[in-house]
JSON list of C-alpha atoms in Angstrom, two decimals:
[
{"chain": "A", "resi": 1, "resn": "TYR", "atom": "CA", "xyz": [121.87, 130.91, 87.03]},
{"chain": "A", "resi": 2, "resn": "PHE", "atom": "CA", "xyz": [120.80, 127.58, 85.52]},
{"chain": "A", "resi": 3, "resn": "SER", "atom": "CA", "xyz": [121.03, 126.06, 82.05]},
{"chain": "A", "resi": 4, "resn": "LEU", "atom": "CA", "xyz": [119.62, 122.96, 80.41]},
{"chain": "A", "resi": 5, "resn": "THR", "atom": "CA", "xyz": [121.81, 121.09, 77.95]},
{"chain": "A", "resi": 6, "resn": "VAL", "atom": "CA", "xyz": [120.70, 118.07, 75.93]},
{"chain": "A", "resi": 7, "resn": "ASN", "atom": "CA", "xyz": [123.05, 116.16, 73.62]},
{"chain": "A", "resi": 8, "resn": "ALA", "atom": "CA", "xyz": [125.66, 118.93, 73.97]},
{"chain": "A", "resi": 9, "resn": "THR", "atom": "CA", "xyz": [123.21, 121.58, 72.68]},
{"chain": "A", "resi": 10, "resn": "GLN", "atom": "CA", "xyz": [122.18, 124.29, 75.12]},
{"chain": "A", "resi": 11, "resn": "ILE", "atom": "CA", "xyz": [118.41, 124.62, 74.91]},
{"chain": "A", "resi": 12, "resn": "PHE", "atom": "CA", "xyz": [117.77, 127.52, 77.25]},
{"chain": "A", "resi": 13, "resn": "THR", "atom": "CA", "xyz": [119.19, 129.46, 80.15]},
{"chain": "A", "resi": 14, "resn": "TRP", "atom": "CA", "xyz": [117.42, 131.28, 82.96]},
{"chain": "A", "resi": 15, "resn": "SER", "atom": "CA", "xyz": [118.21, 133.01, 86.20]},
{"chain": "A", "resi": 16, "resn": "ASP", "atom": "CA", "xyz": [116.46, 132.54, 89.52]},
{"chain": "A", "resi": 17, "resn": "THR", "atom": "CA", "xyz": [114.42, 135.69, 88.82]},
{"chain": "A", "resi": 18, "resn": "VAL", "atom": "CA", "xyz": [112.79, 134.18, 85.73]},
{"chain": "A", "resi": 19, "resn": "LEU", "atom": "CA", "xyz": [109.97, 131.67, 86.04]},
{"chain": "A", "resi": 20, "resn": "LEU", "atom": "CA", "xyz": [109.90, 128.94, 83.43]},
{"chain": "A", "resi": 21, "resn": "ALA", "atom": "CA", "xyz": [107.20, 126.35, 82.90]},
{"chain": "A", "resi": 22, "resn": "LEU", "atom": "CA", "xyz": [108.40, 123.22, 81.17]},
{"chain": "A", "resi": 23, "resn": "THR", "atom": "CA", "xyz": [105.28, 121.83, 79.54]},
{"chain": "A", "resi": 24, "resn": "SER", "atom": "CA", "xyz": [106.65, 118.81, 77.71]},
{"chain": "A", "resi": 25, "resn": "LEU", "atom": "CA", "xyz": [109.80, 116.77, 77.52]},
{"chain": "A", "resi": 26, "resn": "LEU", "atom": "CA", "xyz": [110.32, 114.52, 74.52]},
{"chain": "A", "resi": 27, "resn": "SER", "atom": "CA", "xyz": [113.14, 112.32, 73.31]},
{"chain": "A", "resi": 28, "resn": "SER", "atom": "CA", "xyz": [113.91, 111.80, 69.65]},
{"chain": "A", "resi": 29, "resn": "ASN", "atom": "CA", "xyz": [117.00, 109.71, 70.37]},
{"chain": "A", "resi": 30, "resn": "ALA", "atom": "CA", "xyz": [116.79, 106.33, 68.63]},
{"chain": "A", "resi": 31, "resn": "THR", "atom": "CA", "xyz": [118.65, 104.48, 71.39]},
{"chain": "A", "resi": 32, "resn": "GLY", "atom": "CA", "xyz": [117.87, 106.56, 74.48]},
{"chain": "A", "resi": 33, "resn": "GLY", "atom": "CA", "xyz": [114.74, 107.75, 76.13]},
{"chain": "A", "resi": 34, "resn": "ILE", "atom": "CA", "xyz": [113.36, 109.50, 79.12]},
{"chain": "A", "resi": 35, "resn": "GLY", "atom": "CA", "xyz": [114.09, 107.91, 82.45]},
{"chain": "A", "resi": 36, "resn": "TYR", "atom": "CA", "xyz": [116.44, 107.79, 85.40]},
{"chain": "A", "resi": 37, "resn": "ALA", "atom": "CA", "xyz": [120.22, 108.12, 85.21]},
{"chain": "A", "resi": 38, "resn": "THR", "atom": "CA", "xyz": [122.84, 105.77, 86.63]},
{"chain": "A", "resi": 39, "resn": "GLY", "atom": "CA", "xyz": [122.85, 106.04, 90.41]},
{"chain": "A", "resi": 40, "resn": "SER", "atom": "CA", "xyz": [119.08, 106.54, 90.69]},
{"chain": "A", "resi": 41, "resn": "GLY", "atom": "CA", "xyz": [118.36, 102.84, 91.06]},
{"chain": "A", "resi": 42, "resn": "GLY", "atom": "CA", "xyz": [119.14, 100.01, 93.40]},
{"chain": "A", "resi": 43, "resn": "ALA", "atom": "CA", "xyz": [118.59, 96.32, 94.02]},
{"chain": "A", "resi": 44, "resn": "VAL", "atom": "CA", "xyz": [117.25, 94.24, 96.87]},
{"chain": "A", "resi": 45, "resn": "THR", "atom": "CA", "xyz": [116.57, 90.53, 97.50]},
{"chain": "A", "resi": 46, "resn": "GLN", "atom": "CA", "xyz": [113.82, 88.97, 99.59]},
{"chain": "A", "resi": 47, "resn": "LEU", "atom": "CA", "xyz": [115.39, 87.02, 102.42]},
{"chain": "A", "resi": 48, "resn": "THR", "atom": "CA", "xyz": [113.05, 84.32, 103.72]},
{"chain": "A", "resi": 49, "resn": "SER", "atom": "CA", "xyz": [109.90, 83.89, 101.59]},
{"chain": "A", "resi": 50, "resn": "LYS", "atom": "CA", "xyz": [107.92, 85.34, 98.69]},
{"chain": "A", "resi": 51, "resn": "SER", "atom": "CA", "xyz": [105.79, 87.32, 101.16]},
{"chain": "A", "resi": 52, "resn": "THR", "atom": "CA", "xyz": [108.76, 88.91, 102.95]},
{"chain": "A", "resi": 53, "resn": "GLY", "atom": "CA", "xyz": [108.79, 92.69, 102.64]},
{"chain": "A", "resi": 54, "resn": "VAL", "atom": "CA", "xyz": [111.80, 94.54, 101.28]},
{"chain": "A", "resi": 55, "resn": "THR", "atom": "CA", "xyz": [113.21, 98.05, 101.63]},
{"chain": "A", "resi": 56, "resn": "LEU", "atom": "CA", "xyz": [114.67, 99.97, 98.70]},
{"chain": "A", "resi": 57, "resn": "ASN", "atom": "CA", "xyz": [114.73, 103.78, 98.97]},
{"chain": "A", "resi": 58, "resn": "LYS", "atom": "CA", "xyz": [115.39, 104.47, 95.28]},
{"chain": "A", "resi": 59, "resn": "VAL", "atom": "CA", "xyz": [113.11, 105.75, 92.49]},
{"chain": "A", "resi": 60, "resn": "CYS", "atom": "CA", "xyz": [113.79, 102.65, 90.40]},
{"chain": "A", "resi": 61, "resn": "GLY", "atom": "CA", "xyz": [115.40, 99.28, 90.78]},
{"chain": "A", "resi": 62, "resn": "ALA", "atom": "CA", "xyz": [115.22, 95.52, 90.81]},
{"chain": "A", "resi": 63, "resn": "ILE", "atom": "CA", "xyz": [113.65, 93.24, 93.38]},
{"chain": "A", "resi": 64, "resn": "THR", "atom": "CA", "xyz": [114.80, 89.62, 93.38]},
{"chain": "A", "resi": 65, "resn": "MET", "atom": "CA", "xyz": [112.09, 87.48, 94.93]},
{"chain": "A", "resi": 66, "resn": "ASN", "atom": "CA", "xyz": [112.85, 84.51, 97.15]},
{"chain": "A", "resi": 67, "resn": "ASN", "atom": "CA", "xyz": [112.75, 81.19, 95.28]},
{"chain": "A", "resi": 68, "resn": "ALA", "atom": "CA", "xyz": [110.21, 79.58, 97.63]},
{"chain": "A", "resi": 69, "resn": "ALA", "atom": "CA", "xyz": [107.45, 77.53, 96.01]},
{"chain": "A", "resi": 70, "resn": "LEU", "atom": "CA", "xyz": [104.29, 79.26, 94.80]},
{"chain": "A", "resi": 71, "resn": "ALA", "atom": "CA", "xyz": [101.47, 76.78, 94.21]},
{"chain": "A", "resi": 72, "resn": "ALA", "atom": "CA", "xyz": [99.48, 76.67, 91.00]},
{"chain": "A", "resi": 73, "resn": "ALA", "atom": "CA", "xyz": [96.77, 79.38, 90.93]},
{"chain": "A", "resi": 74, "resn": "ALA", "atom": "CA", "xyz": [98.17, 80.88, 94.16]},
{"chain": "A", "resi": 75, "resn": "GLU", "atom": "CA", "xyz": [98.97, 84.53, 94.75]},
{"chain": "A", "resi": 76, "resn": "VAL", "atom": "CA", "xyz": [101.40, 86.16, 97.15]},
{"chain": "A", "resi": 77, "resn": "SER", "atom": "CA", "xyz": [101.85, 89.80, 98.18]},
{"chain": "A", "resi": 78, "resn": "PHE", "atom": "CA", "xyz": [104.71, 91.71, 99.75]},
{"chain": "A", "resi": 79, "resn": "THR", "atom": "CA", "xyz": [105.36, 95.31, 100.70]},
{"chain": "A", "resi": 80, "resn": "VAL", "atom": "CA", "xyz": [108.17, 97.43, 99.31]},
{"chain": "A", "resi": 81, "resn": "THR", "atom": "CA", "xyz": [109.12, 100.13, 101.82]},
{"chain": "A", "resi": 82, "resn": "ASN", "atom": "CA", "xyz": [110.40, 103.06, 99.78]},
{"chain": "A", "resi": 83, "resn": "SER", "atom": "CA", "xyz": [110.79, 106.61, 101.13]},
{"chain": "A", "resi": 84, "resn": "THR", "atom": "CA", "xyz": [110.66, 108.11, 97.61]},
{"chain": "A", "resi": 85, "resn": "VAL", "atom": "CA", "xyz": [107.02, 107.03, 97.08]},
{"chain": "A", "resi": 86, "resn": "ALA", "atom": "CA", "xyz": [104.10, 109.41, 97.59]},
{"chain": "A", "resi": 87, "resn": "ALA", "atom": "CA", "xyz": [100.52, 108.17, 97.82]},
{"chain": "A", "resi": 88, "resn": "THR", "atom": "CA", "xyz": [99.71, 109.80, 94.46]},
{"chain": "A", "resi": 89, "resn": "ASP", "atom": "CA", "xyz": [102.60, 108.20, 92.54]},
{"chain": "A", "resi": 90, "resn": "VAL", "atom": "CA", "xyz": [102.33, 105.46, 89.93]},
{"chain": "A", "resi": 91, "resn": "ILE", "atom": "CA", "xyz": [104.59, 102.40, 90.10]},
{"chain": "A", "resi": 92, "resn": "GLU", "atom": "CA", "xyz": [105.49, 100.78, 86.80]},
{"chain": "A", "resi": 93, "resn": "ARG", "atom": "CA", "xyz": [106.71, 97.18, 86.96]},
{"chain": "A", "resi": 94, "resn": "SER", "atom": "CA", "xyz": [107.88, 94.35, 84.75]},
{"chain": "A", "resi": 95, "resn": "ILE", "atom": "CA", "xyz": [109.35, 90.90, 85.13]},
{"chain": "A", "resi": 96, "resn": "ALA", "atom": "CA", "xyz": [113.00, 91.16, 84.14]},
{"chain": "A", "resi": 97, "resn": "SER", "atom": "CA", "xyz": [114.17, 87.56, 84.50]},
{"chain": "A", "resi": 98, "resn": "GLY", "atom": "CA", "xyz": [113.99, 84.35, 86.48]},
{"chain": "A", "resi": 99, "resn": "ALA", "atom": "CA", "xyz": [110.42, 83.50, 85.50]},
{"chain": "A", "resi": 100, "resn": "THR", "atom": "CA", "xyz": [108.90, 80.84, 83.29]},
{"chain": "A", "resi": 101, "resn": "ALA", "atom": "CA", "xyz": [107.47, 82.69, 80.28]},
{"chain": "A", "resi": 102, "resn": "GLY", "atom": "CA", "xyz": [103.79, 83.52, 80.72]},
{"chain": "A", "resi": 103, "resn": "ALA", "atom": "CA", "xyz": [103.55, 81.83, 84.12]},
{"chain": "A", "resi": 104, "resn": "TYR", "atom": "CA", "xyz": [103.12, 84.87, 86.35]},
{"chain": "A", "resi": 105, "resn": "SER", "atom": "CA", "xyz": [100.92, 87.90, 86.76]},
{"chain": "A", "resi": 106, "resn": "ILE", "atom": "CA", "xyz": [102.29, 90.89, 88.62]},
{"chain": "A", "resi": 107, "resn": "GLU", "atom": "CA", "xyz": [100.33, 93.84, 89.97]},
{"chain": "A", "resi": 108, "resn": "ILE", "atom": "CA", "xyz": [100.92, 96.86, 92.16]},
{"chain": "A", "resi": 109, "resn": "ASP", "atom": "CA", "xyz": [97.70, 96.81, 94.16]},
{"chain": "A", "resi": 110, "resn": "ALA", "atom": "CA", "xyz": [98.36, 99.43, 96.85]},
{"chain": "A", "resi": 111, "resn": "ILE", "atom": "CA", "xyz": [100.39, 102.64, 97.02]},
{"chain": "A", "resi": 112, "resn": "ALA", "atom": "CA", "xyz": [100.86, 104.74, 100.14]},
{"chain": "A", "resi": 113, "resn": "ALA", "atom": "CA", "xyz": [103.30, 107.40, 101.30]},
{"chain": "A", "resi": 114, "resn": "GLY", "atom": "CA", "xyz": [106.53, 105.47, 101.77]},
{"chain": "A", "resi": 115, "resn": "SER", "atom": "CA", "xyz": [105.49, 102.10, 100.35]},
{"chain": "A", "resi": 116, "resn": "PHE", "atom": "CA", "xyz": [103.76, 100.04, 97.70]},
{"chain": "A", "resi": 117, "resn": "ARG", "atom": "CA", "xyz": [102.46, 96.47, 97.59]},
{"chain": "A", "resi": 118, "resn": "VAL", "atom": "CA", "xyz": [103.35, 93.93, 94.89]},
{"chain": "A", "resi": 119, "resn": "SER", "atom": "CA", "xyz": [101.12, 90.92, 94.22]},
{"chain": "A", "resi": 120, "resn": "VAL", "atom": "CA", "xyz": [102.43, 88.01, 92.16]},
{"chain": "A", "resi": 121, "resn": "GLY", "atom": "CA", "xyz": [100.21, 85.22, 90.91]},
{"chain": "A", "resi": 122, "resn": "ASN", "atom": "CA", "xyz": [101.17, 81.80, 89.54]},
{"chain": "A", "resi": 123, "resn": "ARG", "atom": "CA", "xyz": [99.13, 81.17, 86.37]},
{"chain": "A", "resi": 124, "resn": "ALA", "atom": "CA", "xyz": [100.90, 77.88, 85.62]},
{"chain": "A", "resi": 125, "resn": "ALA", "atom": "CA", "xyz": [99.35, 74.43, 86.03]},
{"chain": "A", "resi": 126, "resn": "GLY", "atom": "CA", "xyz": [101.91, 73.45, 88.68]},
{"chain": "A", "resi": 127, "resn": "SER", "atom": "CA", "xyz": [103.90, 74.82, 91.57]},
{"chain": "A", "resi": 128, "resn": "LEU", "atom": "CA", "xyz": [106.88, 77.03, 90.67]},
{"chain": "A", "resi": 129, "resn": "SER", "atom": "CA", "xyz": [110.00, 77.79, 92.72]},
{"chain": "A", "resi": 130, "resn": "GLU", "atom": "CA", "xyz": [111.70, 80.64, 90.89]},
{"chain": "A", "resi": 131, "resn": "ALA", "atom": "CA", "xyz": [113.61, 83.73, 92.00]},
{"chain": "A", "resi": 132, "resn": "ILE", "atom": "CA", "xyz": [111.69, 86.21, 89.87]},
{"chain": "A", "resi": 133, "resn": "VAL", "atom": "CA", "xyz": [113.42, 89.55, 89.26]},
{"chain": "A", "resi": 134, "resn": "ILE", "atom": "CA", "xyz": [110.99, 92.48, 89.12]},
{"chain": "A", "resi": 135, "resn": "ASN", "atom": "CA", "xyz": [112.04, 95.86, 87.72]},
{"chain": "A", "resi": 136, "resn": "PHE", "atom": "CA", "xyz": [110.15, 98.90, 88.99]},
{"chain": "A", "resi": 137, "resn": "ALA", "atom": "CA", "xyz": [110.11, 102.66, 88.45]},
{"chain": "A", "resi": 138, "resn": "VAL", "atom": "CA", "xyz": [108.32, 105.34, 90.45]},
{"chain": "A", "resi": 139, "resn": "LEU", "atom": "CA", "xyz": [106.48, 107.85, 88.29]},
{"chain": "A", "resi": 140, "resn": "LYS", "atom": "CA", "xyz": [105.92, 111.01, 90.29]},
{"chain": "A", "resi": 141, "resn": "ALA", "atom": "CA", "xyz": [102.29, 112.16, 90.11]},
{"chain": "A", "resi": 142, "resn": "VAL", "atom": "CA", "xyz": [99.83, 114.44, 91.91]},
{"chain": "A", "resi": 143, "resn": "ALA", "atom": "CA", "xyz": [96.08, 114.30, 92.46]},
{"chain": "A", "resi": 144, "resn": "ALA", "atom": "CA", "xyz": [95.41, 117.96, 91.66]}
]
């Protein structure tokens, strides 16, 4: 026996003998949304350089990059080892803090089972040495 409750209102109940297809999930809450709950995320910091890989086996979290210099117009990549990632997933990312406004580009340019690669580019006219904090979330997806 299972039930789904949202905002203290029971929406539906079903037993293990009933099949239910949930076709859409929407939020009308003005201050909340759809996402991961407390405990789903984690944090990790690069240890030695901006190209040093990190491991964070959570579906969302924050990566604090090393504050080593990144030359003007240079790009650096690092791998995030993450056991929650499937090759068909989508990784959303954003710069949370620690970065000069408008100075960086950030891309997820490879996704594989158990990992994804982050590439960060310096778009500024000079070298920057900042400990950029990158937020990420794994969106579970399938190819078929």
